[in-house]
Amino acid sequence: MKTDPRELASSAGEQLHRFHGGLRLRHNKKVSCQQPVERPPLPTRLYLPLLQHRGTPATPLVKAGDRVLKGQLIGAAGARGAPVHAPTSGVVLGLEEGPIGHLTGQAGTRVVLEPDGEERWTALQPLADWLEQSPEVLRRHIQAAGIVGLGGAVFPTAEKLASGQAAPVETLILNGAECEPYISCDEMLMREHPRYIVEGARMLRRAAEAERVVIAIEDQMGAVHKALDRAARQLGAGSVSVVRIPKIYPEGGERQLIQTLTGMEVPAGSHPHELGLLVMNVATAAATRTALKEGKPLLERNVTVTGNGVQTPRNLLALLGTPVSHLIACCGGYSDDVARLVVGGPMMGVPLASDASPVVKGTNCLLALSQDDVRAPQPEMPCIRCGDCTRSCPAQLMPQDLHFHIRSQQWDALATLGVESCIECGCCDFVCPSHIPLTNWFRYGKGELRELQREREAAEHARERHEARTARLAQAKAEKAARLARRKAKLADQDGRKQQIAAALARAKAGRGNTPEDADS
């Protein structure tokens, strides 16, 4: 069943809906929104991972000693992936293995680039007539620009847009609801460049072949709402509307946002496009506008640098590949009592092992926590079955039951309970009176399930190969037996013929022995 666009809440005051669970958290965003977004000085080195997206790594197109221009393609996309471009002009120092910066904690191949400070661009190819181009052409340009989901999922945008070909997309939702505390990079982007968002929304709408666009922002963003509305009016974008939604964490989650706006739940195992919906981040829309209108690939992004562990919290427009340490230095350095550096927010972010890691396409926030911010680990106590985790779970799971089945290694029952639907938001951790790190348990459980699935698939593949081999051997044996039978039959037939010939010869010989004299007597 598709959603009727009229069912979506609008700025005119239509009814919003409430998803299950969630938390009301202090936002702590104001501290990083006091100054305009600025570009930091060029670092001495850029470290550009070839895997900054969901999918396969890009293939390097450069080697040590190569001179490159800003915007030049340095990593070609694979079958499922996104290309990588040089964020500035300079000299390639080589390829190396190292941290690739995004939330998987992986290491991978990186291109090391030494900027020359000249900012010399490669030839750009904007689409001035994008409105006259087909959706397929727009998607190809979006893919070539290396654009991915900038809200954290880093899924190649062109691939997501193409998913709408399986079912018509009626509504494109742009997610401007930064639900995690401290993160304000998208809010500052919408404040300072509302036209970029609206222009990008129109382009994405055409590329997705959607009927309308809804931009969802948090209800305290009054100034942002006015700026986006004004930009939509100025651009004549009547198909673009802005909706303010309650700040209940994690309202920025894709499925929670859809439920808030439409009242519809995306079933487990299904995708929003099956309901006629696509959800993308507002920063993705701005990057799309820059790619199509100016011809520039994705080279930089807003990054919130904040927390009590940094001297001057603010938002910076950082080149991809910039070492995290460089951005920290541009914000006055660490405070004396810094305790931990996190990529992302306090709920879903992960500790960063080293600030030598680079900014990548999915880096939205660097959160420096002080000693006071970091709670001393509490001893894990037994579950008291209070149900607080179930009441807070936005995915409507039963965390206490998931935890029990993980600890007892009842993997099939765990899969049946829907652990894969866990969005790892951390709400259950936050409310658990027994201090059980439930989210970590669920990550572990999902990893074990996937490994079990891989083992089962390998076993099934081995079984199929064994059965195929057995069938081939049986067929070969049967064919050999058939050949032997045919040969024996042939030999028997030949023996029979020989006997017939011998008998005929014997009869002939006997006939010659009967002379006329013998006949007369």
PDB file of C-alpha atoms in Angstrom, residues 99 137-138 195 245 296 305 339 342 464 468 504 515:
ATOM      1  CA  PRO A  99      42.231   3.913   9.576  1.00  0.00           C
ATOM      2  CA  VAL A 137      20.970  11.551 -16.582  1.00  0.00           C
ATOM      3  CA  LEU A 138      20.636  13.257 -13.193  1.00  0.00           C
ATOM      4  CA  ARG A 195      18.465  27.850  -0.998  1.00  0.00           C
ATOM      5  CA  ILE A 245       8.425  17.592  14.339  1.00  0.00           C
ATOM      6  CA  LYS A 296      31.664  20.002  -8.296  1.00  0.00           C
ATOM      7  CA  VAL A 305      33.425  19.877  16.653  1.00  0.00           C
ATOM      8  CA  ALA A 339      38.758  12.130  28.453  1.00  0.00           C
ATOM      9  CA  VAL A 342      33.801  10.220  19.859  1.00  0.00           C
ATOM     10  CA  GLU A 464      24.583 -28.523  -2.992  1.00  0.00           C
ATOM     11  CA  ALA A 468      25.685 -32.186  -7.525  1.00  0.00           C
ATOM     12  CA  ALA A 504      23.766 -71.077 -43.292  1.00  0.00           C
ATOM     13  CA  THR A 515      24.958 -85.515 -55.368  1.00  0.00           C
TER      14      THR A 515
END
